[in-house]
Short mmCIF file of C-alpha atoms in Angstrom, two decimals:
data_model
loop_
_atom_site.label_atom_id
_atom_site.label_comp_id
_atom_site.label_asym_id
_atom_site.label_seq_id
_atom_site.Cartn_x
_atom_site.Cartn_y
_atom_site.Cartn_z
CA UNK A 1 -18.59 -74.07 37.25
CA UNK A 2 -20.13 -77.94 36.81
CA UNK A 3 -17.39 -80.37 38.42
CA UNK A 4 -17.37 -83.93 37.83
CA UNK A 5 -16.89 -86.38 39.65
CA UNK A 6 -16.51 -90.66 39.84
CA UNK A 7 -18.01 -93.79 41.97
CA UNK A 8 -15.91 -97.09 41.97
CA UNK A 9 -19.15 -98.71 39.84
CA UNK A 10 -18.45 -96.56 37.53
CA UNK A 11 -21.28 -93.92 37.67
CA UNK A 12 -20.46 -90.09 37.13
CA UNK A 13 -22.27 -87.37 38.61
CA UNK A 14 -22.27 -84.13 37.38
CA UNK A 15 -23.07 -81.26 39.87
CA UNK A 16 -24.22 -77.36 39.09
CA UNK A 17 -24.98 -76.61 42.62
CA UNK A 18 -27.03 -78.32 44.17
CA UNK A 19 -28.61 -80.13 41.59
CA UNK A 20 -26.46 -82.71 39.66
CA UNK A 21 -27.00 -85.30 36.47
CA UNK A 22 -26.01 -88.93 36.89
CA UNK A 23 -25.08 -91.84 34.00
CA UNK A 24 -22.77 -94.46 34.05
CA UNK A 25 -19.29 -94.01 32.08
CA UNK A 26 -17.84 -94.61 29.01
CA UNK A 27 -15.60 -97.16 30.92
CA UNK A 28 -18.63 -98.70 31.84
CA UNK A 29 -20.47 -98.94 28.26
CA UNK A 30 -17.61 -100.38 27.25
CA UNK A 31 -17.60 -103.18 29.88
CA UNK A 32 -21.34 -103.62 29.55
CA UNK A 33 -21.31 -103.80 25.72
CA UNK A 34 -24.88 -103.40 23.74
CA UNK A 35 -26.75 -101.93 26.38
CA UNK A 36 -30.69 -103.03 25.38
CA UNK A 37 -32.94 -102.01 28.23
CA UNK A 38 -32.54 -98.89 30.47
CA UNK A 39 -35.21 -98.21 33.29
CA UNK A 40 -34.76 -94.46 35.39
CA UNK A 41 -36.21 -93.59 38.63
CA UNK A 42 -39.28 -91.86 38.90
CA UNK A 43 -39.00 -87.99 39.67
CA UNK A 44 -39.49 -87.79 43.67
CA UNK A 45 -37.82 -90.72 44.18
CA UNK A 46 -35.11 -90.38 47.51
CA UNK A 47 -31.33 -91.68 46.95
CA UNK A 48 -29.21 -93.01 49.68
CA UNK A 49 -26.14 -92.28 49.26
CA UNK A 50 -24.31 -96.39 47.55
CA UNK A 51 -28.05 -97.27 47.19
CA UNK A 52 -30.14 -98.65 44.11
CA UNK A 53 -31.26 -96.55 41.34
CA UNK A 54 -31.71 -97.71 38.06
CA UNK A 55 -31.06 -100.49 35.86
CA UNK A 56 -29.04 -101.06 32.67
CA UNK A 57 -28.97 -104.63 30.96
CA UNK A 58 -27.25 -105.41 28.43
CA UNK A 59 -27.14 -108.38 25.65
CA UNK A 60 -24.99 -110.15 28.37
CA UNK A 61 -26.43 -108.97 32.23
CA UNK A 62 -27.97 -107.03 34.66
CA UNK A 63 -26.39 -104.27 36.24
CA UNK A 64 -27.81 -102.04 39.34
CA UNK A 65 -26.89 -97.83 38.84
CA UNK A 66 -26.31 -96.78 42.24
CA UNK A 67 -26.97 -92.99 43.06
CA UNK A 68 -23.06 -91.41 43.93
CA UNK A 69 -25.09 -89.46 46.85
CA UNK A 70 -27.85 -89.31 48.80
CA UNK A 71 -31.28 -86.96 47.28
CA UNK A 72 -34.83 -86.81 45.86
CA UNK A 73 -34.71 -87.57 41.69
CA UNK A 74 -35.84 -84.62 39.44
CA UNK A 75 -36.20 -85.91 36.38
CA UNK A 76 -35.32 -89.20 34.86
CA UNK A 77 -33.96 -89.75 31.22
CA UNK A 78 -37.74 -90.29 29.72
CA UNK A 79 -35.82 -90.93 26.08
CA UNK A 80 -34.02 -93.73 27.26
CA UNK A 81 -35.99 -96.73 27.97
CA UNK A 82 -37.15 -96.05 23.99
CA UNK A 83 -33.20 -95.83 22.73
CA UNK A 84 -31.31 -97.85 25.38
CA UNK A 85 -28.62 -97.57 23.06
CA UNK A 86 -27.89 -93.66 23.87
CA UNK A 87 -25.98 -94.86 26.85
CA UNK A 88 -23.09 -96.63 24.63
CA UNK A 89 -23.54 -94.11 22.37
CA UNK A 90 -23.43 -90.89 24.32
CA UNK A 91 -22.98 -92.02 28.29
CA UNK A 92 -21.21 -88.79 29.69
CA UNK A 93 -23.73 -87.10 27.87
CA UNK A 94 -27.27 -87.74 25.87
CA UNK A 95 -26.98 -90.80 28.24
CA UNK A 96 -27.83 -89.59 31.19
CA UNK A 97 -29.84 -91.84 33.49
CA UNK A 98 -31.09 -88.74 35.58
CA UNK A 99 -31.23 -85.55 38.22
CA UNK A 100 -31.44 -85.36 41.55
CA UNK A 101 -30.93 -83.05 44.26
CA UNK A 102 -28.64 -83.42 46.71
CA UNK A 103 -29.54 -83.80 50.24
CA UNK A 104 -25.49 -83.66 51.19
CA UNK A 105 -23.27 -82.13 48.95
CA UNK A 106 -20.40 -83.21 51.51
CA UNK A 107 -20.83 -86.82 49.99
CA UNK A 108 -19.29 -85.81 46.91
CA UNK A 109 -15.81 -84.85 48.70
CA UNK A 110 -15.49 -89.28 49.05
CA UNK A 111 -16.18 -88.98 45.26
CA UNK A 112 -13.21 -89.31 42.30
CA UNK A 113 -12.18 -86.67 40.05
CA UNK A 114 -11.11 -87.18 36.11
CA UNK A 115 -7.42 -87.76 37.15
CA UNK A 116 -8.55 -90.59 40.52
CA UNK A 117 -10.89 -91.74 38.06
CA UNK A 118 -8.83 -92.49 34.74
CA UNK A 119 -5.88 -94.24 36.64
CA UNK A 120 -8.26 -96.23 38.82
CA UNK A 121 -9.42 -97.54 35.49
CA UNK A 122 -6.16 -97.96 34.11
CA UNK A 123 -5.43 -99.89 37.26
CA UNK A 124 -8.11 -102.05 36.24
CA UNK A 125 -6.27 -103.14 33.03
CA UNK A 126 -8.61 -103.77 30.40
CA UNK B 6 -7.68 -108.38 35.24
CA UNK B 7 -6.18 -112.00 35.36
CA UNK B 8 -5.15 -113.22 32.10
CA UNK B 9 -8.10 -116.20 31.95
CA UNK B 10 -5.31 -118.20 29.62
CA UNK B 11 -3.03 -118.47 33.17
CA UNK B 12 -5.84 -119.31 35.46
CA UNK B 13 -5.28 -123.44 34.40
CA UNK B 14 -7.34 -122.68 31.54
CA UNK B 15 -7.32 -124.84 28.39
CA UNK B 16 -6.96 -123.10 24.84
CA UNK B 17 -8.23 -124.04 21.61
CA UNK B 18 -5.80 -124.43 18.82
CA UNK B 19 -7.65 -121.09 18.16
CA UNK B 20 -6.69 -119.16 20.48
CA UNK B 21 -4.00 -116.89 19.25
CA UNK B 22 -6.03 -116.09 16.60
CA UNK B 23 -9.01 -115.41 19.07
CA UNK B 24 -6.30 -113.16 20.25
CA UNK B 25 -4.79 -111.15 17.13
CA UNK B 26 -8.71 -111.04 16.68
CA UNK B 27 -9.52 -108.72 19.54
CA UNK B 28 -11.76 -110.84 21.29
CA UNK B 29 -12.56 -110.92 24.67
CA UNK B 30 -11.72 -114.03 26.49
CA UNK B 31 -13.54 -115.50 29.02
CA UNK B 32 -13.08 -118.59 31.30
CA UNK B 33 -15.89 -121.22 29.47
CA UNK B 34 -16.25 -124.94 30.92
CA UNK B 35 -12.33 -125.01 31.25
CA UNK B 36 -11.30 -123.30 28.57
CA UNK B 37 -10.25 -119.99 27.47
CA UNK B 38 -13.12 -119.18 25.11
CA UNK B 39 -13.63 -115.71 23.34
CA UNK B 40 -17.04 -113.90 25.07
CA UNK B 41 -17.29 -111.11 21.52
CA UNK B 42 -14.98 -110.13 19.57
CA UNK B 43 -14.44 -106.02 18.73
CA UNK B 44 -17.85 -106.18 17.01
CA UNK B 45 -19.45 -107.23 20.34
CA UNK B 46 -22.56 -108.93 20.43
CA UNK B 47 -25.54 -107.46 19.35
CA UNK B 48 -23.60 -107.36 15.54
CA UNK B 49 -22.77 -110.36 15.70
CA UNK B 50 -25.68 -111.85 15.99
CA UNK B 51 -27.04 -110.18 13.61
CA UNK B 52 -24.73 -110.75 11.76
CA UNK B 53 -24.51 -114.09 11.77
CA UNK B 54 -28.30 -114.12 10.83
CA UNK B 55 -27.63 -112.22 7.45
CA UNK B 56 -24.96 -113.48 6.45
CA UNK B 57 -22.07 -115.48 7.89
CA UNK B 58 -20.72 -116.32 11.45
CA UNK B 59 -17.16 -118.63 12.59
CA UNK B 60 -17.71 -119.69 15.89
CA UNK B 61 -15.26 -122.03 17.68
CA UNK B 62 -16.26 -124.84 19.09
CA UNK B 63 -13.42 -126.84 19.33
CA UNK B 64 -14.20 -127.20 24.13
CA UNK B 65 -16.46 -129.73 22.16
CA UNK B 66 -16.01 -133.38 23.11
CA UNK B 67 -15.39 -135.20 19.66
CA UNK B 68 -14.73 -138.82 19.38
CA UNK B 69 -15.35 -142.00 17.56
CA UNK B 70 -17.54 -145.00 19.32
CA UNK B 71 -16.58 -148.40 17.70
CA UNK B 72 -17.33 -151.72 18.22
CA UNK B 73 -19.42 -154.98 16.58
CA UNK B 74 -22.75 -153.49 17.68
CA UNK B 75 -21.96 -150.00 18.31
CA UNK B 76 -25.53 -149.01 17.14
CA UNK B 77 -27.32 -151.26 19.45
CA UNK B 78 -25.03 -150.91 22.03
CA UNK B 79 -24.88 -146.90 21.91
CA UNK B 80 -29.47 -147.63 22.28
CA UNK B 81 -28.98 -149.10 25.60
CA UNK B 82 -27.88 -145.33 26.23
CA UNK B 83 -29.67 -143.26 24.20
CA UNK B 84 -33.66 -143.09 23.72
CA UNK B 85 -32.59 -142.57 19.71
CA UNK B 86 -32.68 -144.37 16.99
CA UNK B 87 -29.84 -145.12 16.08
CA UNK B 88 -30.12 -148.76 13.78
CA UNK B 89 -31.72 -146.63 11.69
CA UNK B 90 -29.42 -143.89 11.53
CA UNK B 91 -28.75 -144.36 7.79
CA UNK B 92 -25.19 -143.64 6.75
CA UNK B 93 -24.10 -139.94 5.89
CA UNK B 94 -27.02 -139.15 8.92
CA UNK B 95 -26.71 -137.36 12.30
CA UNK B 96 -29.38 -137.73 15.02
CA UNK B 97 -29.79 -135.52 18.10
CA UNK B 98 -29.74 -137.02 21.01
CA UNK B 99 -29.46 -137.32 24.15
CA UNK B 100 -27.53 -139.49 26.94
CA UNK B 101 -29.76 -141.21 29.93
CA UNK B 102 -30.55 -141.55 33.85
CA UNK B 103 -31.80 -144.77 35.06
CA UNK B 104 -33.96 -141.92 36.34
CA UNK B 105 -35.32 -140.54 32.75
CA UNK B 106 -32.77 -137.26 33.78
CA UNK B 107 -31.03 -135.62 31.05
CA UNK B 108 -26.71 -136.74 31.45
CA UNK B 109 -25.97 -134.31 28.54
CA UNK B 110 -27.32 -133.68 24.82
CA UNK B 111 -25.22 -135.06 21.75
CA UNK B 112 -24.66 -135.43 17.86
CA UNK B 113 -24.64 -138.95 16.91
CA UNK B 114 -23.73 -139.25 13.38
CA UNK B 115 -22.87 -142.71 11.44
CA UNK B 116 -20.16 -141.85 9.03
CA UNK B 117 -20.36 -142.43 5.17
CA UNK B 118 -16.91 -143.96 4.24
CA UNK B 119 -16.44 -147.34 2.96
CA UNK B 120 -15.01 -148.94 5.86
CA UNK B 121 -16.96 -147.24 9.09
CA UNK B 122 -19.67 -150.02 10.11
CA UNK B 123 -18.79 -150.33 13.08
CA UNK B 124 -18.68 -146.53 14.12
CA UNK B 125 -20.27 -144.33 14.81
CA UNK B 126 -19.14 -140.18 15.52
CA UNK B 127 -20.11 -139.30 18.76
CA UNK B 128 -20.11 -134.21 20.05
CA UNK B 129 -20.37 -133.62 23.64
CA UNK B 130 -20.79 -130.35 25.49
CA UNK B 131 -17.45 -129.36 26.41
CA UNK B 132 -18.50 -129.12 30.48
CA UNK B 133 -19.90 -132.97 30.17
CA UNK B 134 -17.30 -134.45 28.07
CA UNK B 135 -15.30 -136.11 30.38
CA UNK B 136 -18.22 -137.39 32.41
CA UNK B 137 -20.25 -138.77 29.30
CA UNK B 138 -17.11 -140.33 27.65
CA UNK B 139 -16.60 -142.09 31.20
CA UNK B 140 -20.53 -142.85 31.55
CA UNK B 141 -20.20 -144.48 28.19
CA UNK B 142 -17.19 -147.16 28.61
CA UNK B 143 -18.34 -147.81 32.25
CA UNK B 144 -21.52 -148.78 30.98
CA UNK B 145 -20.99 -150.02 27.27
CA UNK B 146 -17.11 -151.49 28.30
CA UNK B 147 -15.36 -153.88 26.05
CA UNK B 148 -18.39 -153.96 23.89
CA UNK B 149 -17.15 -150.66 22.25
CA UNK B 150 -13.64 -148.45 22.24
CA UNK B 151 -14.26 -144.94 22.54
CA UNK B 152 -11.61 -143.15 20.97
CA UNK B 153 -11.25 -139.05 21.81
CA UNK B 154 -10.65 -136.62 18.94
CA UNK B 155 -8.21 -134.59 20.95
CA UNK B 156 -6.28 -133.36 18.22
CA UNK B 157 -9.14 -132.04 16.04
CA UNK B 158 -10.82 -128.80 15.95
CA UNK B 159 -13.99 -128.25 15.68
CA UNK B 160 -15.51 -124.64 14.01
CA UNK B 161 -19.16 -123.97 13.13
CA UNK B 162 -20.05 -121.41 9.89
CA UNK B 163 -23.26 -120.54 10.28
CA UNK B 164 -25.55 -118.46 8.46
CA UNK B 165 -27.61 -117.61 4.62
CA UNK B 166 -24.13 -117.49 3.40
CA UNK B 167 -22.42 -120.40 4.81
CA UNK B 168 -22.96 -122.73 2.28
CA UNK B 169 -21.80 -120.05 -0.68
CA UNK B 170 -18.87 -119.34 1.07
CA UNK B 171 -17.87 -122.98 2.21
CA UNK B 172 -18.34 -124.00 -1.65
CA UNK B 173 -15.42 -121.82 -2.35
CA UNK B 174 -13.24 -124.64 -0.75
CA UNK B 175 -15.68 -127.61 -0.45
CA UNK B 176 -17.22 -127.79 -3.60
CA UNK B 177 -19.37 -130.56 -2.74
CA UNK B 178 -20.86 -129.35 0.33
CA UNK B 179 -23.42 -127.29 -1.13
CA UNK B 180 -25.77 -130.49 -2.02
CA UNK B 181 -25.28 -132.23 1.72
CA UNK B 182 -28.88 -132.27 3.20
CA UNK B 183 -29.81 -130.76 6.58
CA UNK B 184 -28.20 -133.56 9.39
CA UNK B 185 -25.92 -135.20 7.38
CA UNK B 186 -22.03 -135.76 6.84
CA UNK B 187 -19.62 -136.39 5.03
CA UNK B 188 -15.90 -136.49 5.19
CA UNK B 189 -13.75 -133.93 2.13
CA UNK B 190 -11.53 -132.31 1.37
CA UNK B 191 -11.06 -128.19 2.44
CA UNK B 192 -8.50 -126.67 -0.38
CA UNK B 193 -6.61 -123.86 0.90
CA UNK B 194 -5.99 -120.65 -1.02
CA UNK B 195 -2.18 -121.94 -1.40
CA UNK B 196 -3.48 -124.79 -2.77
CA UNK B 197 -3.01 -127.23 -0.05
CA UNK B 198 -6.10 -129.55 1.00
CA UNK B 199 -7.19 -130.41 4.45
CA UNK B 200 -9.57 -133.37 5.41
CA UNK B 201 -12.61 -131.79 7.19
CA UNK B 202 -15.45 -134.21 8.28
CA UNK B 203 -18.17 -131.71 7.73
CA UNK B 204 -21.98 -131.44 9.27
CA UNK B 205 -24.45 -129.88 7.72
CA UNK B 206 -25.47 -128.51 11.08
CA UNK B 207 -25.18 -126.04 13.92
CA UNK B 208 -26.98 -124.11 17.02
CA UNK B 209 -28.10 -121.58 15.61
CA UNK B 210 -31.07 -122.17 14.15
CA UNK B 211 -29.46 -121.15 10.37
CA UNK B 212 -28.61 -122.94 8.00
CA UNK B 213 -24.32 -124.14 8.06
CA UNK B 214 -22.02 -126.42 8.94
CA UNK B 215 -19.97 -127.91 11.76
CA UNK B 216 -16.23 -128.94 10.82
CA UNK B 217 -14.19 -131.25 12.40
CA UNK B 218 -10.22 -130.16 11.59
CA UNK B 219 -6.76 -131.49 12.58
CA UNK B 220 -6.10 -129.19 15.12
CA UNK B 221 -2.26 -128.30 13.76
CA UNK B 222 -4.85 -127.41 10.08
CA UNK B 223 -7.77 -124.89 12.15
CA UNK B 224 -5.80 -122.05 12.09
CA UNK B 225 -5.91 -122.44 8.26
CA UNK B 226 -9.41 -123.16 7.56
CA UNK B 227 -10.15 -120.67 10.07
CA UNK B 228 -8.08 -118.02 8.32
CA UNK B 229 -9.49 -118.91 4.73
CA UNK B 230 -12.44 -117.94 5.50
CA UNK B 231 -12.36 -115.19 7.72
CA UNK B 232 -10.99 -113.60 4.67
CA UNK B 233 -14.63 -114.36 2.76
CA UNK B 234 -16.00 -110.86 2.92
CA UNK B 235 -19.76 -112.03 3.84
CA UNK B 236 -17.84 -114.24 7.22
CA UNK B 237 -17.19 -112.55 10.81
CA UNK B 238 -16.30 -114.56 13.60
CA UNK B 239 -18.58 -114.74 15.89
CA UNK B 240 -17.56 -115.40 20.36
CA UNK B 241 -19.79 -117.86 22.82
CA UNK B 242 -22.00 -114.03 23.80
CA UNK B 243 -23.89 -114.13 20.13
CA UNK B 244 -24.31 -117.90 20.27
CA UNK B 245 -25.74 -118.26 22.99
CA UNK B 246 -28.71 -114.96 22.06
CA UNK B 247 -28.46 -116.99 18.72
CA UNK B 248 -29.54 -121.12 19.99
CA UNK B 249 -32.20 -118.56 22.62
CA UNK B 250 -34.08 -117.46 20.04
CA UNK B 251 -34.06 -120.50 17.93
CA UNK B 252 -35.39 -122.35 20.62
CA UNK B 253 -32.50 -125.02 21.77
CA UNK B 254 -31.84 -126.51 24.81
CA UNK B 255 -28.25 -124.73 26.55
CA UNK B 256 -27.42 -127.66 28.78
CA UNK B 257 -27.15 -127.36 32.23
CA UNK B 258 -29.46 -124.62 32.21
CA UNK B 259 -32.36 -125.67 30.02
CA UNK B 260 -31.90 -129.66 30.46
CA UNK B 261 -30.20 -131.29 33.35
CA UNK B 262 -29.86 -134.59 35.01
CA UNK B 263 -33.24 -133.33 36.75
CA UNK B 264 -35.60 -133.08 33.76
CA UNK B 265 -36.74 -135.65 31.59
CA UNK B 266 -36.76 -135.22 27.60
CA UNK B 267 -40.42 -134.71 27.69
CA UNK B 268 -40.20 -131.92 30.17
CA UNK B 269 -37.78 -130.85 27.99
CA UNK B 270 -40.42 -130.87 25.33
CA UNK B 271 -38.10 -133.29 23.02
CA UNK B 272 -40.33 -136.08 22.50
CA UNK B 273 -39.58 -135.72 18.78
CA UNK B 274 -36.20 -137.10 19.95
CA UNK B 275 -38.20 -140.33 20.57
CA UNK B 276 -38.62 -143.20 17.63
CA UNK B 277 -41.76 -145.25 17.42
CA UNK B 278 -39.61 -147.74 17.57
CA UNK B 279 -37.51 -146.71 20.42
CA UNK B 280 -41.18 -145.89 22.12
CA UNK B 281 -42.15 -149.29 21.43
CA UNK B 282 -39.24 -151.45 22.87
CA UNK B 283 -38.07 -148.98 25.74
CA UNK B 284 -34.62 -150.54 25.83
CA UNK B 285 -32.85 -147.19 27.39
CA UNK B 286 -32.57 -145.77 30.82
CA UNK B 287 -35.48 -144.21 32.38
CA UNK B 288 -37.86 -146.24 29.63
CA UNK B 289 -40.34 -147.15 32.23
CA UNK B 290 -40.86 -143.42 33.21
CA UNK B 291 -39.95 -141.61 30.09
CA UNK B 292 -42.81 -144.02 27.90
CA UNK B 293 -45.22 -143.13 30.50
CA UNK B 294 -44.79 -139.56 30.28
CA UNK B 295 -45.04 -139.78 26.88
CA UNK B 296 -48.54 -141.49 27.39
CA UNK B 297 -49.48 -139.27 30.26
CA UNK B 298 -47.63 -136.39 30.08
CA UNK B 299 -46.20 -134.56 32.45
CA UNK B 300 -46.02 -131.77 35.44
CA UNK B 301 -44.33 -129.30 34.01
CA UNK B 302 -43.23 -128.31 29.92
CA UNK B 303 -40.62 -126.18 28.47
CA UNK B 304 -42.25 -123.88 26.70
CA UNK B 305 -41.04 -120.68 25.50
CA UNK B 306 -41.75 -116.54 27.55
CA UNK B 307 -43.03 -113.69 25.87
CA UNK B 308 -41.75 -111.02 28.40
CA UNK B 309 -44.24 -108.01 26.58
CA UNK B 310 -42.66 -104.86 28.30
CA UNK B 311 -38.86 -104.56 27.29
CA UNK B 312 -37.31 -105.73 30.55
CA UNK B 313 -35.07 -109.14 30.02
CA UNK B 314 -36.42 -111.70 32.54
CA UNK B 315 -32.70 -113.58 32.57
CA UNK B 316 -32.66 -117.23 34.67
CA UNK B 317 -34.12 -118.64 37.73
CA UNK B 318 -36.79 -115.58 37.05
CA UNK B 319 -39.98 -116.64 38.78
CA UNK B 320 -42.96 -117.30 36.74
CA UNK B 321 -46.40 -116.29 38.25
CA UNK B 322 -50.00 -117.46 36.64
CA UNK B 323 -52.36 -114.64 36.48
CA UNK B 324 -53.58 -114.61 39.85
CA UNK B 325 -50.03 -114.64 41.36
CA UNK B 326 -49.11 -118.36 41.98
CA UNK B 327 -45.69 -119.72 41.48
CA UNK B 328 -45.69 -122.01 38.19
CA UNK B 329 -42.65 -122.48 37.29
CA UNK B 330 -39.06 -121.38 36.54
CA UNK B 331 -37.24 -119.01 33.69
CA UNK B 332 -33.94 -121.12 32.50
CA UNK B 333 -32.91 -119.23 29.94
CA UNK B 334 -33.99 -115.62 28.89
CA UNK B 335 -31.76 -112.32 27.70
CA UNK B 336 -32.53 -109.72 24.64
CA UNK B 337 -33.33 -111.39 21.47
CA UNK B 338 -31.47 -108.88 19.07
CA UNK B 339 -33.49 -110.52 15.56
CA UNK B 340 -36.95 -110.35 17.41
CA UNK B 341 -35.46 -106.70 18.81
CA UNK B 342 -37.14 -107.75 22.70
CA UNK B 343 -36.50 -109.90 25.64
CA UNK B 344 -36.76 -113.38 25.13
CA UNK B 345 -37.04 -116.02 27.77
CA UNK B 346 -37.55 -120.10 28.16
CA UNK B 347 -38.55 -121.91 30.54
CA UNK B 348 -40.87 -124.35 32.65
CA UNK B 349 -44.22 -123.93 33.56
CA UNK B 350 -47.16 -126.50 35.27
CA UNK B 351 -48.30 -128.61 31.68
CA UNK B 352 -51.63 -126.11 32.56
CA UNK B 353 -50.52 -123.02 31.67
CA UNK B 354 -47.88 -124.35 28.40
CA UNK B 355 -50.10 -123.60 25.79
CA UNK B 356 -48.95 -120.67 23.38
CA UNK B 357 -50.97 -117.77 24.00
CA UNK B 358 -51.44 -118.23 27.76
CA UNK B 359 -50.73 -115.60 30.26
CA UNK B 360 -48.17 -115.39 32.98
CA UNK B 361 -46.28 -112.57 35.24
CA UNK B 362 -42.11 -112.88 35.35
CA UNK B 363 -40.85 -111.66 38.84
CA UNK B 364 -38.04 -108.67 37.57
CA UNK B 365 -36.76 -106.97 40.32
CA UNK B 366 -39.01 -108.25 43.15
CA UNK B 367 -41.48 -106.68 40.59
CA UNK B 368 -44.54 -108.38 38.65
CA UNK B 369 -44.18 -108.12 34.31
CA UNK B 370 -46.56 -108.88 31.92
CA UNK B 371 -45.31 -112.06 29.51
CA UNK B 372 -46.97 -114.86 27.42
CA UNK B 373 -46.21 -118.31 26.51
CA UNK B 374 -45.80 -118.85 22.88
CA UNK B 375 -44.57 -121.34 20.48
CA UNK B 376 -40.65 -121.84 20.20
CA UNK B 377 -38.62 -120.68 18.55
CA UNK B 378 -39.07 -117.41 18.44
CA UNK B 379 -36.80 -116.64 14.73
CA UNK B 380 -37.67 -119.31 12.37
CA UNK B 381 -35.46 -121.72 11.38
CA UNK B 382 -34.05 -121.39 8.09
CA UNK B 383 -31.96 -124.75 7.34
CA UNK B 384 -31.45 -126.14 3.99
CA UNK B 385 -34.11 -128.02 2.80
CA UNK B 386 -33.43 -130.24 -0.21
CA UNK B 387 -35.86 -130.06 -3.05
CA UNK B 388 -37.63 -132.70 -4.37
#
């Protein structure tokens, strides 16, 4: 069973056992607008929960993508740097940023599930 | 999120129209302004270069300046040749400090209508308008009278289809030369005629017009233009990427009180006569800079990778020594890649010079390039 969790910074993390896939949410890409540049982390990069993991830039501004949990990058999405618009088209599918091996799966307990995230987004009033 | 309209922001006469079109409104220069419409910045930008975009720039300051020697008087504050400015023509210039710094950039028009021989029409930046108008009145005193047009909206219709579209409402507009202005009537679909002042000018590098309209008629004019198949509403986001690709300066970013027109590579705004005679603020310094050069120059910068370099990015030479700073940068939709401009030490200002940009702590390769990034396509009168 995979498990989908969300951060307040609008990253999503889909967990299958001890490996996880990370991206930004549909809401986040909508707020950013047209995405024109993505930088994904290299395999082997150590990530700390809440630390900078990737970069996404829209026509408007540059934003950091933070690691929802601690661990090590197992793969960056090599398709994104040459097709950053994929993040707008399919943010929670083909527009994933990186996969990681979790070092402390218990950290996920501090994240929101879909229902909690939906009401969080609703509370932002946009 | 807080409603920008509630935060003591001023609104333009088109505010209700922007909201009804689904615009995302943001605070800008004390106004609630549309940064983008549902089309989005990227498509708005490309649409303007392909067809025509309609921009609300009513936040900008419009004013009439009158006086018996109005051209000579204003020449004491700017380096442009206003005495030689023909009736019906527009001049781009800058208000200057005594140190040659730029207080604001502005458009000065000499109206062609009979009886306006002692009048100039000014358009200045929204964020600077209070200061600009105070400065002009304080410095020129009783020699001039300044009448602000707070009762007028300003629209810009820009793009290769702009002339074809506007001709349907103002037939005479197609023949207007670039940087000319005329008063004409805009025929609304219902038959009503609105008196408008047209300028064949803009801030996108494309052919197009700016249209000054009585505030209470602005929405009718905007709706008539938006009803044309070629026209989309365009927000401030695309306005910025369009002007950046066109190599045009944004006041407060690329030029300000600490830059002179010569450092900003705007030497062309100082005419031969003004260069010989001086008589404008900072003339001594500026004329010396024309003759002997400046320590730094505004140039185009093309990042060679895909990462955009934003304003305040540090510029290094190939050895890693600091040579300047980016003042505007982002993604250029028509270029389909990052574009920027900034100031570099003059020794590094030649196109083709290899430089480095410090983006997120890493030095990225870039090149000094000639501006503009997107070729200007202004209207040229047939010989």
